PDB file of C-alpha atoms in Angstrom:
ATOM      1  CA  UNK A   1      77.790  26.606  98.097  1.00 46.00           C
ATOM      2  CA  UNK A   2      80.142  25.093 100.138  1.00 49.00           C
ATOM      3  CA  UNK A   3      83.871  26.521  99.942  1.00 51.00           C
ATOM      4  CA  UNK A   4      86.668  24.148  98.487  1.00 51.00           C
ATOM      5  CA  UNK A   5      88.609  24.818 101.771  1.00 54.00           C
ATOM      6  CA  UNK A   6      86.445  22.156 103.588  1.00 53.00           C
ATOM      7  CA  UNK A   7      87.519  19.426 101.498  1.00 52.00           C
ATOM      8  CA  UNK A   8      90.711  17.210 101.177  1.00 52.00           C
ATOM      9  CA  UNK A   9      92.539  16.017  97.671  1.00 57.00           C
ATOM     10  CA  UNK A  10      90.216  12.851  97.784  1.00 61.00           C
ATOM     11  CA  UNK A  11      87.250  15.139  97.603  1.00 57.00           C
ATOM     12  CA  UNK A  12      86.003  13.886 101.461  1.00 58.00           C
ATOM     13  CA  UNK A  13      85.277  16.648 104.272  1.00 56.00           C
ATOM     14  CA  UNK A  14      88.552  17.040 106.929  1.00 59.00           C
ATOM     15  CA  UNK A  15      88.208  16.121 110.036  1.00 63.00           C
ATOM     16  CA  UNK A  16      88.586  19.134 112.388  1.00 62.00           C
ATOM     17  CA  UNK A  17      89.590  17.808 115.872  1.00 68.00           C
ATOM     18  CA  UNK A  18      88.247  19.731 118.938  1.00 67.00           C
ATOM     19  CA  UNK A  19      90.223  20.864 121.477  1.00 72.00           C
ATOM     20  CA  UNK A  20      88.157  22.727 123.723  1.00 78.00           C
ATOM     21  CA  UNK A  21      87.137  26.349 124.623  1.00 83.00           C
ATOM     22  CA  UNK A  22      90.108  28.797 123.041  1.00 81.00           C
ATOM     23  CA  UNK A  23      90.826  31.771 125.647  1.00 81.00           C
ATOM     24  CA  UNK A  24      91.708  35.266 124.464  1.00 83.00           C
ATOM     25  CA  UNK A  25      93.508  37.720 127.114  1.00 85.00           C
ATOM     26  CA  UNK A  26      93.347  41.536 126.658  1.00 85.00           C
ATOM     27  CA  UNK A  27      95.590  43.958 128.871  1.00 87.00           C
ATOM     28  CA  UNK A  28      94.812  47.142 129.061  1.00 90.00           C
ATOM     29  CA  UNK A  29      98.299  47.709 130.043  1.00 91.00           C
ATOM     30  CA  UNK A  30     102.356  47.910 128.775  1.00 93.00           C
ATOM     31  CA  UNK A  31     105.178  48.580 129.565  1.00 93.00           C
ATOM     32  CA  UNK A  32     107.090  51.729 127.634  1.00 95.00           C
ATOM     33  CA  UNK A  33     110.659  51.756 129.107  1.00 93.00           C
ATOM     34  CA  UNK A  34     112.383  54.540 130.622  1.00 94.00           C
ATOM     35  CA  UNK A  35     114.036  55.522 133.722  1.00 96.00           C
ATOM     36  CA  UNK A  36     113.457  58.674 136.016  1.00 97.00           C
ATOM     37  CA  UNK A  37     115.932  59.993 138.849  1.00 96.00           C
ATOM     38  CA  UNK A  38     115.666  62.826 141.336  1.00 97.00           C
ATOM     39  CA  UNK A  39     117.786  64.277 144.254  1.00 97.00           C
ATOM     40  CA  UNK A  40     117.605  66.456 146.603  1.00 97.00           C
ATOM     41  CA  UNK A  41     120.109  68.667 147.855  1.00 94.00           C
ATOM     42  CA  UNK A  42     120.510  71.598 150.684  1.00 93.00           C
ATOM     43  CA  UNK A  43     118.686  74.426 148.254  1.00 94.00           C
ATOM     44  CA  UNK A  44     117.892  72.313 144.850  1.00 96.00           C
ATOM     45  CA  UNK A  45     116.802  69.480 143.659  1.00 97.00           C
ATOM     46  CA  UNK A  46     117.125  67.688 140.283  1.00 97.00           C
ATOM     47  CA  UNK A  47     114.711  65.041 138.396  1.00 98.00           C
ATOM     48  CA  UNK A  48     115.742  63.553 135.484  1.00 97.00           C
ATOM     49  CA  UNK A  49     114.515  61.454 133.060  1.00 97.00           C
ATOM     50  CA  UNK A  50     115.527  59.859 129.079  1.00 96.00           C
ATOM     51  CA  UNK A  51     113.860  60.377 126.336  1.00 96.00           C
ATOM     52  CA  UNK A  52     113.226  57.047 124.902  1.00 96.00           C
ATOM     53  CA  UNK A  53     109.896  55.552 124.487  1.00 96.00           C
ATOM     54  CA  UNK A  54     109.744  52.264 123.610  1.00 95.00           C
ATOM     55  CA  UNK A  55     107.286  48.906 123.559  1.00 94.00           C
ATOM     56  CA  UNK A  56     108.844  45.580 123.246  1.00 91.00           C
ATOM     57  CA  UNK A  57     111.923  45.201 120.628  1.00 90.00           C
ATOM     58  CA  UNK A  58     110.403  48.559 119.161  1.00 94.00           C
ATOM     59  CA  UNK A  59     111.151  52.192 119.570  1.00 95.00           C
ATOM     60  CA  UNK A  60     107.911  54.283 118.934  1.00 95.00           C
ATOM     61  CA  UNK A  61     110.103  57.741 119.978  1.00 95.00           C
ATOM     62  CA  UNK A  62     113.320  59.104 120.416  1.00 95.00           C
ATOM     63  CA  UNK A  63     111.842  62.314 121.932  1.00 95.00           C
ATOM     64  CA  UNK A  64     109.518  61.668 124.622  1.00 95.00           C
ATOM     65  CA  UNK A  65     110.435  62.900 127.542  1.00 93.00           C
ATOM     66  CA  UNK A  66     109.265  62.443 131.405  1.00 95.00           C
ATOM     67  CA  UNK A  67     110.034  65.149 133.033  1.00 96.00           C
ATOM     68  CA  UNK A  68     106.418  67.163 133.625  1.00 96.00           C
ATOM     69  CA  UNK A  69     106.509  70.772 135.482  1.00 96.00           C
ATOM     70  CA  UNK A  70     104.267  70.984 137.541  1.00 96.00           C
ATOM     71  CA  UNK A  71     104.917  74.651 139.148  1.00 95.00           C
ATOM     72  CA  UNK A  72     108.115  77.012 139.831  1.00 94.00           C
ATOM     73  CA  UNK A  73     109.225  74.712 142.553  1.00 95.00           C
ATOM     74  CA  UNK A  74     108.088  71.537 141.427  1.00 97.00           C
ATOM     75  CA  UNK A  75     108.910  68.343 138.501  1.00 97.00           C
ATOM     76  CA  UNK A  76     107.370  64.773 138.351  1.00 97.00           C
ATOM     77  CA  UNK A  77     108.867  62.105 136.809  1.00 97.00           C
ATOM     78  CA  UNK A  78     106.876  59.607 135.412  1.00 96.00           C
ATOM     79  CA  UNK A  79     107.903  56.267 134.163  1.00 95.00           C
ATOM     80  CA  UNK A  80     105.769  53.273 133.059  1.00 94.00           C
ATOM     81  CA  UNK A  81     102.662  53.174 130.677  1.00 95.00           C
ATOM     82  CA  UNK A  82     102.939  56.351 128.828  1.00 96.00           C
ATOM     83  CA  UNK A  83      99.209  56.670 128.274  1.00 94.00           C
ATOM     84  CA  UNK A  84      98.996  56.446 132.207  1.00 96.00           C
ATOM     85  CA  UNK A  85     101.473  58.741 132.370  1.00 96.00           C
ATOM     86  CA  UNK A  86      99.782  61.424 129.887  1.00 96.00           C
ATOM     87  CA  UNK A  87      96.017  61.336 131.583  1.00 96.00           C
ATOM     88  CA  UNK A  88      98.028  61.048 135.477  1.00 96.00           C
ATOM     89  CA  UNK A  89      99.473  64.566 134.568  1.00 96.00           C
ATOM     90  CA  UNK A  90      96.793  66.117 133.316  1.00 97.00           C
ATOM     91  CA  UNK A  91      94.576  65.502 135.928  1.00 97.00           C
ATOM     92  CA  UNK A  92      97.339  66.305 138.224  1.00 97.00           C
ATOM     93  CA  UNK A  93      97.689  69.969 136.223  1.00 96.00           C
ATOM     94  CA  UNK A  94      93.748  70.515 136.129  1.00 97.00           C
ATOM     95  CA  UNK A  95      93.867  70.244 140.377  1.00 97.00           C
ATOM     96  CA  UNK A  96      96.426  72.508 140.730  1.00 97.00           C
ATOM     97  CA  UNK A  97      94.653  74.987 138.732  1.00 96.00           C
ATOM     98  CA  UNK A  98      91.539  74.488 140.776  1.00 97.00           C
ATOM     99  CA  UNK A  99      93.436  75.048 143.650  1.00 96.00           C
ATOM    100  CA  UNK A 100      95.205  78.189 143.216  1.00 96.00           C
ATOM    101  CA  UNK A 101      91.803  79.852 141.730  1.00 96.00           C
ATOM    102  CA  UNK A 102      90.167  78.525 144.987  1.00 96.00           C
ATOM    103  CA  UNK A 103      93.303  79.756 147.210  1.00 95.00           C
ATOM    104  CA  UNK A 104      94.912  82.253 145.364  1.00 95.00           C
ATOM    105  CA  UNK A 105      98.908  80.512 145.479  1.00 94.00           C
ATOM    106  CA  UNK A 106     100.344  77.376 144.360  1.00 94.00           C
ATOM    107  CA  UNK A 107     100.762  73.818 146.577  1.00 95.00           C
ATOM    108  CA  UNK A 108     103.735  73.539 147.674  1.00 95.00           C
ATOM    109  CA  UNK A 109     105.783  70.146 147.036  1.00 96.00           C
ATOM    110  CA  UNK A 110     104.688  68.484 149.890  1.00 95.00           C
ATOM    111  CA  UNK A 111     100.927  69.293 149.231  1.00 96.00           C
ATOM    112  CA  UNK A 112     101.548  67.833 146.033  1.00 97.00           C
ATOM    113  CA  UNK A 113     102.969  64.631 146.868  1.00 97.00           C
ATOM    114  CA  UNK A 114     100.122  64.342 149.594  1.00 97.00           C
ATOM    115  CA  UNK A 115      97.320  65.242 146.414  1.00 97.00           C
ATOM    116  CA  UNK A 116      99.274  62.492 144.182  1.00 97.00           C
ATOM    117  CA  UNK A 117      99.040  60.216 146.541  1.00 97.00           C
ATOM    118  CA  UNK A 118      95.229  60.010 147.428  1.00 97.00           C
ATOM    119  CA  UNK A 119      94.832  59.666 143.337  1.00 97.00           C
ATOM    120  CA  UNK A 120      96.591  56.673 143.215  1.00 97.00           C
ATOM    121  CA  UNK A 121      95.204  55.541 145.946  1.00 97.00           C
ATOM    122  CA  UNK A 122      91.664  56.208 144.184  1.00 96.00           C
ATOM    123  CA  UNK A 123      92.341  54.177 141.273  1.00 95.00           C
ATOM    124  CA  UNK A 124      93.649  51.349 143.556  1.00 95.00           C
ATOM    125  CA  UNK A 125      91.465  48.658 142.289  1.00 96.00           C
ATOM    126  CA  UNK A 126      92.401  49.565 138.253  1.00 95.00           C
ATOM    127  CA  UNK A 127      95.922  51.358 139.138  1.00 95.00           C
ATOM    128  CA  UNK A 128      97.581  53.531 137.015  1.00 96.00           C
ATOM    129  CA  UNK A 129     100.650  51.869 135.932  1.00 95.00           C
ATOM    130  CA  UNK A 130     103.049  54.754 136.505  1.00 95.00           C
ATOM    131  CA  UNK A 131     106.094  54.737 138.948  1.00 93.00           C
ATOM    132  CA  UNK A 132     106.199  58.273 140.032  1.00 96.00           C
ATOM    133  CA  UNK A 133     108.814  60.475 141.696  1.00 97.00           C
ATOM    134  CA  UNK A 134     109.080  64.418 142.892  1.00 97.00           C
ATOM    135  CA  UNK A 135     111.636  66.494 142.886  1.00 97.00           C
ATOM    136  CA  UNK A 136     111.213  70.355 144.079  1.00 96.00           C
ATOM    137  CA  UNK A 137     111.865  72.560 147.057  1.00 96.00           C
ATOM    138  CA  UNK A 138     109.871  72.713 150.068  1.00 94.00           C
ATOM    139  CA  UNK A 139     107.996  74.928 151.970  1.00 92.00           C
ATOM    140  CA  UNK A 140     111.711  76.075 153.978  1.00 93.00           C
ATOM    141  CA  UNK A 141     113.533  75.996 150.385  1.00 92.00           C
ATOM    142  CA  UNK A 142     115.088  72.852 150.874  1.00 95.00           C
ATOM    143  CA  UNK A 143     114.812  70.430 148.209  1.00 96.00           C
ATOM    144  CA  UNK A 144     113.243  67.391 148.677  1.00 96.00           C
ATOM    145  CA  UNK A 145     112.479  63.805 146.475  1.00 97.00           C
ATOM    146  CA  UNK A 146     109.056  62.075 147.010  1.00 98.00           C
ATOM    147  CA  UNK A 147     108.821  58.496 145.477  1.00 97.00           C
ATOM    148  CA  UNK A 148     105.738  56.663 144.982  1.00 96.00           C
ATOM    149  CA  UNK A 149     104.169  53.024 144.523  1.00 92.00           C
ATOM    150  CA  UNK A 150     101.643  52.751 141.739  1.00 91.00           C
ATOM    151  CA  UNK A 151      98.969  52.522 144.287  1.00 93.00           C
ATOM    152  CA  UNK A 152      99.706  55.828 146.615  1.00 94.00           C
ATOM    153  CA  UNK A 153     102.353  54.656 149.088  1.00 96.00           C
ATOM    154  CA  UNK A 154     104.916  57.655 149.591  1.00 97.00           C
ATOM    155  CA  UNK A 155     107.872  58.562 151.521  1.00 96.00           C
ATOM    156  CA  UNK A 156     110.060  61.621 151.491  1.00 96.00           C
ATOM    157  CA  UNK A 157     113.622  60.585 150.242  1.00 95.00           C
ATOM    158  CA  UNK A 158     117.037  61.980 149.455  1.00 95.00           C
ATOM    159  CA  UNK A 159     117.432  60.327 146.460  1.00 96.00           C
ATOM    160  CA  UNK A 160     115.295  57.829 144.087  1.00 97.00           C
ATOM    161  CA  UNK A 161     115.788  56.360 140.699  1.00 97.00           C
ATOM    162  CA  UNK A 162     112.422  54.398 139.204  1.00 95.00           C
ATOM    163  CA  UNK A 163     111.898  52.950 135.873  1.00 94.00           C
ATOM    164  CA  UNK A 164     113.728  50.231 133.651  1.00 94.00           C
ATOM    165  CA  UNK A 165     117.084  50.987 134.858  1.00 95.00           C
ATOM    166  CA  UNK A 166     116.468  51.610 138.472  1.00 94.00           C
ATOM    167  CA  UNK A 167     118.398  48.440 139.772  1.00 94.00           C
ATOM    168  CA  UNK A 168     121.309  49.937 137.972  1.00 94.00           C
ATOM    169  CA  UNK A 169     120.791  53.200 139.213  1.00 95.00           C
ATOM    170  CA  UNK A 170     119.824  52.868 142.793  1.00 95.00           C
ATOM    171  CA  UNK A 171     122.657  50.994 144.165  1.00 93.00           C
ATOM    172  CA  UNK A 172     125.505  53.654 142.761  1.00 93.00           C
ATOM    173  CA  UNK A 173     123.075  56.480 144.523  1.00 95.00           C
ATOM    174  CA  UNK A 174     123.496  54.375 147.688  1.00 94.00           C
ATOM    175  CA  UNK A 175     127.425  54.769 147.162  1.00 91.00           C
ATOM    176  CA  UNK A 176     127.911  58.426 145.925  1.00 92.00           C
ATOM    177  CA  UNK A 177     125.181  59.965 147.863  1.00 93.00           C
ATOM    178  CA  UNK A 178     123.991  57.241 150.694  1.00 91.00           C
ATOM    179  CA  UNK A 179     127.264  56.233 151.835  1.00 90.00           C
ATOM    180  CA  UNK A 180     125.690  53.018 152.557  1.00 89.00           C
ATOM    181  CA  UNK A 181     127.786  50.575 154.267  1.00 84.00           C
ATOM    182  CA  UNK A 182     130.812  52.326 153.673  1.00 84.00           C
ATOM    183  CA  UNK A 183     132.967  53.011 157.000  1.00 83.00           C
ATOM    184  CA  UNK A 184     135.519  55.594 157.554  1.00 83.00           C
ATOM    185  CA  UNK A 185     134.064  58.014 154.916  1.00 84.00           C
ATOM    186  CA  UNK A 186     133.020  61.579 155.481  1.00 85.00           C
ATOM    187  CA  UNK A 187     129.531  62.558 154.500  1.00 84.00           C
ATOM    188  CA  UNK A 188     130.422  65.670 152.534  1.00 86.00           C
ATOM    189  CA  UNK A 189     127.601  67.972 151.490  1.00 88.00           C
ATOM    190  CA  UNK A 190     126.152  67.369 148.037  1.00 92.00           C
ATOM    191  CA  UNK A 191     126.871  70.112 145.457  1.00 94.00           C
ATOM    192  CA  UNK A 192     125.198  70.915 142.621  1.00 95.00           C
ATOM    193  CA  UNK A 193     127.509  70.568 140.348  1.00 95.00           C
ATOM    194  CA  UNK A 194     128.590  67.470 141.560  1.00 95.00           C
ATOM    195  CA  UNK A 195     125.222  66.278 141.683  1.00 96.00           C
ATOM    196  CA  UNK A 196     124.843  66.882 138.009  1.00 96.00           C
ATOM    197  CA  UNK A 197     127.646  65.356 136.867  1.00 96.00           C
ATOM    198  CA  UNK A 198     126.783  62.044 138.951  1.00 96.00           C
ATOM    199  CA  UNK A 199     123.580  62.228 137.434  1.00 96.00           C
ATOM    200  CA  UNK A 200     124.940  61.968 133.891  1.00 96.00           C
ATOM    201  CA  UNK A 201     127.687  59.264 134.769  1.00 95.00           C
ATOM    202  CA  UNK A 202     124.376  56.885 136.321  1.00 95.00           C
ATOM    203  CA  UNK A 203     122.679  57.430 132.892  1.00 96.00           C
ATOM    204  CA  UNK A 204     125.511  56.969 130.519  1.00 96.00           C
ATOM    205  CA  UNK A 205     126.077  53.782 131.971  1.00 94.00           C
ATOM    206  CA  UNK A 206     122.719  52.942 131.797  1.00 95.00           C
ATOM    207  CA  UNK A 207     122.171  53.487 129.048  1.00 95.00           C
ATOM    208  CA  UNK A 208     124.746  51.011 128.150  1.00 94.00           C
ATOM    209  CA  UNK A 209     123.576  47.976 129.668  1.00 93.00           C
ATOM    210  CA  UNK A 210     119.692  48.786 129.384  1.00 94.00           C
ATOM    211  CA  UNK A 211     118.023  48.336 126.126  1.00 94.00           C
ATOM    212  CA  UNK A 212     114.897  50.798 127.019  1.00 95.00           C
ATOM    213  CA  UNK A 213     117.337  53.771 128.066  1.00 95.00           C
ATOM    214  CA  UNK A 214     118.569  55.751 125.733  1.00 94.00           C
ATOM    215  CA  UNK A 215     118.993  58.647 122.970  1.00 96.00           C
ATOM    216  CA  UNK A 216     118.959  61.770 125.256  1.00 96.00           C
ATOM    217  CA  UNK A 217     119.161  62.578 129.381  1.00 97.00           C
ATOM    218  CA  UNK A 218     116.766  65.744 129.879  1.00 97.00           C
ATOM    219  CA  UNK A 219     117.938  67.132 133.886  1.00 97.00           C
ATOM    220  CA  UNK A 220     115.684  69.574 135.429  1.00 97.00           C
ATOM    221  CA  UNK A 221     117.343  71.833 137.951  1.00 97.00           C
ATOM    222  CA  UNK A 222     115.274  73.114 140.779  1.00 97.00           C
ATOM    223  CA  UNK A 223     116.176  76.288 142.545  1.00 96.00           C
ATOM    224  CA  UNK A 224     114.708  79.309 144.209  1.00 94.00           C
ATOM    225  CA  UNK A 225     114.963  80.942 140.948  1.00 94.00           C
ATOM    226  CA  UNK A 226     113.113  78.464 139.090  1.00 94.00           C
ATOM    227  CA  UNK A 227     113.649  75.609 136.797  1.00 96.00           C
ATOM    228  CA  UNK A 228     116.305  75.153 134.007  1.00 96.00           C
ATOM    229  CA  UNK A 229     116.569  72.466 131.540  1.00 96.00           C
ATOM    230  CA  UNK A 230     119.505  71.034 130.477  1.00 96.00           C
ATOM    231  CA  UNK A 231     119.707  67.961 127.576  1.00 96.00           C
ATOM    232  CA  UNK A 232     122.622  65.365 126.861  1.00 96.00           C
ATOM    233  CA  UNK A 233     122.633  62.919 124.299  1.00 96.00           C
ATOM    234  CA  UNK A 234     122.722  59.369 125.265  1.00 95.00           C
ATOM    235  CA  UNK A 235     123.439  55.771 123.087  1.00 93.00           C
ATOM    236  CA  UNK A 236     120.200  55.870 120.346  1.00 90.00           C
ATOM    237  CA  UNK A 237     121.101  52.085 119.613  1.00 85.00           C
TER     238      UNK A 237
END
């Protein structure tokens, strides 16, 4: 039997005008929000990272951090597709265990950033959309910041800030810490202390002005005697 649907009030068939082939588009990718920052200072380093995770107009969590420890010495921060983020770090955590069973020690942060890189570089033709950076001390117990491209490119930096907010964040690093094109001004060592508290000024204020930052700052502090975490709430509107 034919269905009623087909017809019109006069009891004739529509007329169902055809316009051409209909194309459906799947990604397999998104884009979650966030924002990750790390410096490096004489003996520490810091990454840090919010807590929001978000898709859109929508916030699936308030608690998500993306901070990851990776060993004693060592933090990645990853910001981007989460579920890129999840299976990046676990295959990340499953080659460092194969490689202090086959060694007997840990990579150092450098090794690490050198590993990370040649996996990005592997998936270059289906990337992993992640925009990574590390933060940890290295080899002379100087801290250092590696920041990546979502294909493998890496450079050793003083400071980085990737993620939603990073034009926000980058240019007030170049101020406080880069003394970029500022004349007359003395390059004073960067403290610790002072590092953290610059670290939750950049946030606060990005969270302000940045819809996908937000609801808590998690800072990782990276010395010689290991990591501690420290959390701050942030604007969860």
């Amino acid at each position: 039997m034919l269905s009623a649907q087909g017809y019109g009030g006069n009891g004739k068939m529509k007329d169902y005008h055809y316009t051409g082939p209909v194309e459906y588009r799947f990604s397999p990718y998104t884009f979650n929000g966030g924002t990750v920052l790390a410096v490096a200072g004489e003996d520490f380093a810091i990454v840090a990272s919010d807590t929001r995770l978000s898709e859109g107009y929508a916030i699936h969590s308030r608690e998500s951090p993306k901070c990851y420890k990776l060993t004693d010495t060592t933090v990645v921060g990853c910001s981007g597709f989460h579920g890129d983020c999840l299976t990046l770090t676990k295959i990340i955590d499953a080659r460092l265990k194969m490689y202090k069973h086959s060694n007997n020690k840990m990579m150092t942060s450098g090794a690490i950033a050198a590993m990370l890189s040649t996996i990005l570089y592997g998936r270059r033709f289906f990337p992993y959309y992640v925009y990574n950076i590390i933060g940890g001390l290295d080899e002379h117990g100087k801290g250092a910041v590696y920041s990546f491209d979502p294909v493998g490119s890496y450079q050793r930096d003083t400071y980085k800030a990737g993620g939603s907010a990073s034009a926000m964040l980058q240019p007030l690093l170049d101020n406080q810490i880069g003394f970029k094109n500022m004349d007359g001004v003395q390059h004073v060592p960067l403290t610790k202390d002072k590092a953290i508290q610059l670290v939750k000024d950049v946030f606060i204020s990005a969270a302000e002005r940045d819809v996908y930052t937000g609801d808590a700052l998690q800072i990782c502090l990276i010395t010689k005697e290991g990591i501690k975490e420290e959390m701050l709430p942030l604007r969860r509107d």
